[in-house]
C-alpha positions in Angstrom: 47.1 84.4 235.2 49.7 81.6 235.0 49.5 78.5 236.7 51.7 78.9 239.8 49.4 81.7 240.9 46.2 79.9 239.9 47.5 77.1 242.3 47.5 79.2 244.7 44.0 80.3 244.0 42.3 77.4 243.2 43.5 75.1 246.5 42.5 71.6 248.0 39.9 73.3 250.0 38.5 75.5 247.1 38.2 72.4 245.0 36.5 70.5 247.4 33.9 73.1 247.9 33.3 73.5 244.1 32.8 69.5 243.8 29.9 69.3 246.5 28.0 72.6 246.7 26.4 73.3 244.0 25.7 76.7 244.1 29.3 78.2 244.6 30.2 76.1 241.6 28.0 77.4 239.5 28.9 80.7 240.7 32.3 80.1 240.4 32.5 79.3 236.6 30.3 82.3 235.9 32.6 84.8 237.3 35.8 83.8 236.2 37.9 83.7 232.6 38.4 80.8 230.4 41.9 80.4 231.7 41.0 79.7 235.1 37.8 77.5 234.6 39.9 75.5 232.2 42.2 75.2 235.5 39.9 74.3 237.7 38.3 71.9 235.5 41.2 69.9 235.1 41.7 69.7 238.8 38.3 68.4 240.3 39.6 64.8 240.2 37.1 62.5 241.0 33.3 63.2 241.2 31.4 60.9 243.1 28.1 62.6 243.6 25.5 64.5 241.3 26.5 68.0 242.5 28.7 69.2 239.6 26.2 67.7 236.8 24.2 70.8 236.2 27.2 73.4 236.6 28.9 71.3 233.7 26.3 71.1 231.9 26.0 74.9 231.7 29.3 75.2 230.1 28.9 72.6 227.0 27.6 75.9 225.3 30.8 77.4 225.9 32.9 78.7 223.0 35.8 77.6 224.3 36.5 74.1 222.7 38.7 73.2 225.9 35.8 74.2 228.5 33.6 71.8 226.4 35.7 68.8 226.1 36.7 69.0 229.9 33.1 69.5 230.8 32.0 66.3 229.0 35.3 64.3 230.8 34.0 65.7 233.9 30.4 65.1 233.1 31.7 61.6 232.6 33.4 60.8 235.6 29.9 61.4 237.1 28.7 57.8 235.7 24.9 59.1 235.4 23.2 57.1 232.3 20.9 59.7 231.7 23.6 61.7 230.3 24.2 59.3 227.5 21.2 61.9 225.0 23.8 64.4 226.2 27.1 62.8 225.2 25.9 61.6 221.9 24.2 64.7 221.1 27.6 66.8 221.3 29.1 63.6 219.5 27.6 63.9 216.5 27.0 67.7 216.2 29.8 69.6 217.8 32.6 71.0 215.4 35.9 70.3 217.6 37.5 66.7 217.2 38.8 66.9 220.8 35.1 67.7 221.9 33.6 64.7 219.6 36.5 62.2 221.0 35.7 63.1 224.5 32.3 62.7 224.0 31.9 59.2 222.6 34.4 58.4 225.4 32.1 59.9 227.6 29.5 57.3 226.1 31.9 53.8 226.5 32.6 54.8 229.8 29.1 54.4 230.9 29.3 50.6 230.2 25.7 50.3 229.6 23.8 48.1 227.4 22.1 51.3 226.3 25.1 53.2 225.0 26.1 49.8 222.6 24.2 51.0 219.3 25.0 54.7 219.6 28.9 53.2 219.9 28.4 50.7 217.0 27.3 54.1 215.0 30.3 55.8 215.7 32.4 53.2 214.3 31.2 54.2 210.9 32.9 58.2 211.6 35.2 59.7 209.3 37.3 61.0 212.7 39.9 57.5 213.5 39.8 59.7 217.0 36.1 58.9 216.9 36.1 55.7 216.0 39.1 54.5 218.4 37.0 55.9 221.1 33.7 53.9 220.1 35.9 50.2 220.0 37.3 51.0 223.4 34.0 51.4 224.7 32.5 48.3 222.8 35.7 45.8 223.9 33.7 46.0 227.2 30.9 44.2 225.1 33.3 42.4 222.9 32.1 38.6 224.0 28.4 39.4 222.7 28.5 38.1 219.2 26.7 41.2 217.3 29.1 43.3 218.6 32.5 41.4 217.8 30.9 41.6 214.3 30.5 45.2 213.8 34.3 45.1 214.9 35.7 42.8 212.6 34.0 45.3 209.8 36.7 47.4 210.6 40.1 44.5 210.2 40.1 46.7 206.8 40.3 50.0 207.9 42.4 52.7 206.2 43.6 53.5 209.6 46.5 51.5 210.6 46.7 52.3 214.2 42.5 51.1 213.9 43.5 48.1 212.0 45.7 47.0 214.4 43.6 47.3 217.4 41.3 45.2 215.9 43.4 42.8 215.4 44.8 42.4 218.7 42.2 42.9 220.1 39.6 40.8 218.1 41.1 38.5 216.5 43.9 37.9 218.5 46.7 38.8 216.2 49.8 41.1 217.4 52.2 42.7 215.2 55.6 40.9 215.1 58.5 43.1 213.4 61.1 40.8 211.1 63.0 43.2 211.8 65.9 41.8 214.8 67.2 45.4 215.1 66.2 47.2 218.7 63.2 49.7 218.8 65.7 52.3 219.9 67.6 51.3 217.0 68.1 53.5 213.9 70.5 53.5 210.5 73.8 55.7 211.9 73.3 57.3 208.7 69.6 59.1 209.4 71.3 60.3 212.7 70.7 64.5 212.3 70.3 64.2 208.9 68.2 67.3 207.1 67.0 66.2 203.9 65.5 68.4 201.2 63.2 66.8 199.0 59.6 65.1 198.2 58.4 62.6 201.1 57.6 59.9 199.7 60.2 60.0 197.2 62.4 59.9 199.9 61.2 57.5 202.3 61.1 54.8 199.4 65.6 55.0 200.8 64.4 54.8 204.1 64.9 51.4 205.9 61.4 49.8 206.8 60.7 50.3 210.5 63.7 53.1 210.7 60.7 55.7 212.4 58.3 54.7 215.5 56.1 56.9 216.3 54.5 56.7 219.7 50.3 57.6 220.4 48.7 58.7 223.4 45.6 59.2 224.6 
């Protein structure tokens, strides 16, 4: 089903009833197909009460990598610390990046004392998804001494997008470009150019700071 008809199925008023009753949510996500529960998960905006928490929690079995990660973002929104086992379990043992990122997200957004050593832990991840997501939760706790020093481990990073956060964050220390040419600036001679050869042979002719690249989360 595309999405214009599962707007039409999944209103305001169908939403609202899945967020506080329980029961026909639970019902709900057992009687319908990945595609729409994925829908439907995406739209039940802000959770302010416990009634979705053991619905969700029913679908973090789910073999559907999508259903997972926006359980635990649901799950999340919920702001119950006695989730936190849950997050990190699914943190350190489930096989999808996007589940693991959402997960230790899941943890920082607590902003509880509790979840600080589980975060400094992920630090140490071989996922820089991971480990972005474990420094955004620990900046909350970045003026307590122990845990600006498991951040500074990280000013060496092989990550570059990790190294900088850490040092703008941390240590206070912002990129500046040499560079006086505009961001939206390029060499007229790269414009729709298609070139056949090795990468980094190539981009040893390139201008420095010819390519941006832009993240988002």
């Amino acid at each position: 089903m595309n999405r214009s008809l599962l707007s039409k199925q999944i209103n305001k008023e169908l939403i609202d009833e899945l967020k506080n009753n329980t029961q026909v949510l639970l019902s709900f996500l057992q009687n319908q197909n990945d595609g729409t529960i994925v829908y439907a998960l995406e739209k039940l905006g802000k959770l302010e009460n416990g009634y979705s928490k053991e619905p969700l929690l029913s679908l973090l079995n789910n073999q559907n990598e999508n259903i997972r990660t926006l359980s635990i973002k649901n799950l999340a929104k919920i702001g119950d610390v006695s989730l936190l086992p849950t997050f990190v379990k699914y943190a350190r043992l489930d096989e999808s990046t996007e589940v693991r990122r959402e997960s230790v997200s899941a943890v920082g957004r607590l902003r509880n004392e509790k979840a600080i050593p589980v975060l400094i832990e992920f630090l140490k991840d071989n996922d820089p998804k991971v480990v972005m997501q474990a420094i955004r939760g620990l900046l909350v706790f970045s003026q307590r001494e122990e845990v600006k020093n498991e951040l500074k481990k990280l000013i060496d990073h092989p990550n570059e997008l990790i190294k900088e956060v850490i040092n703008k964050e941390v240590n206070g220390i912002q990129y500046k470009s040499n560079n006086s040419q505009k961001h939206d600036e390029f060499p007229f001679s790269l414009k729709n150019t298609v070139v056949h050869g090795d990468v980094q042979k190539i981009l040893k002719h390139v201008p420095d700071e010819s390519i941006h690249l832009t993240f988002t989360s």
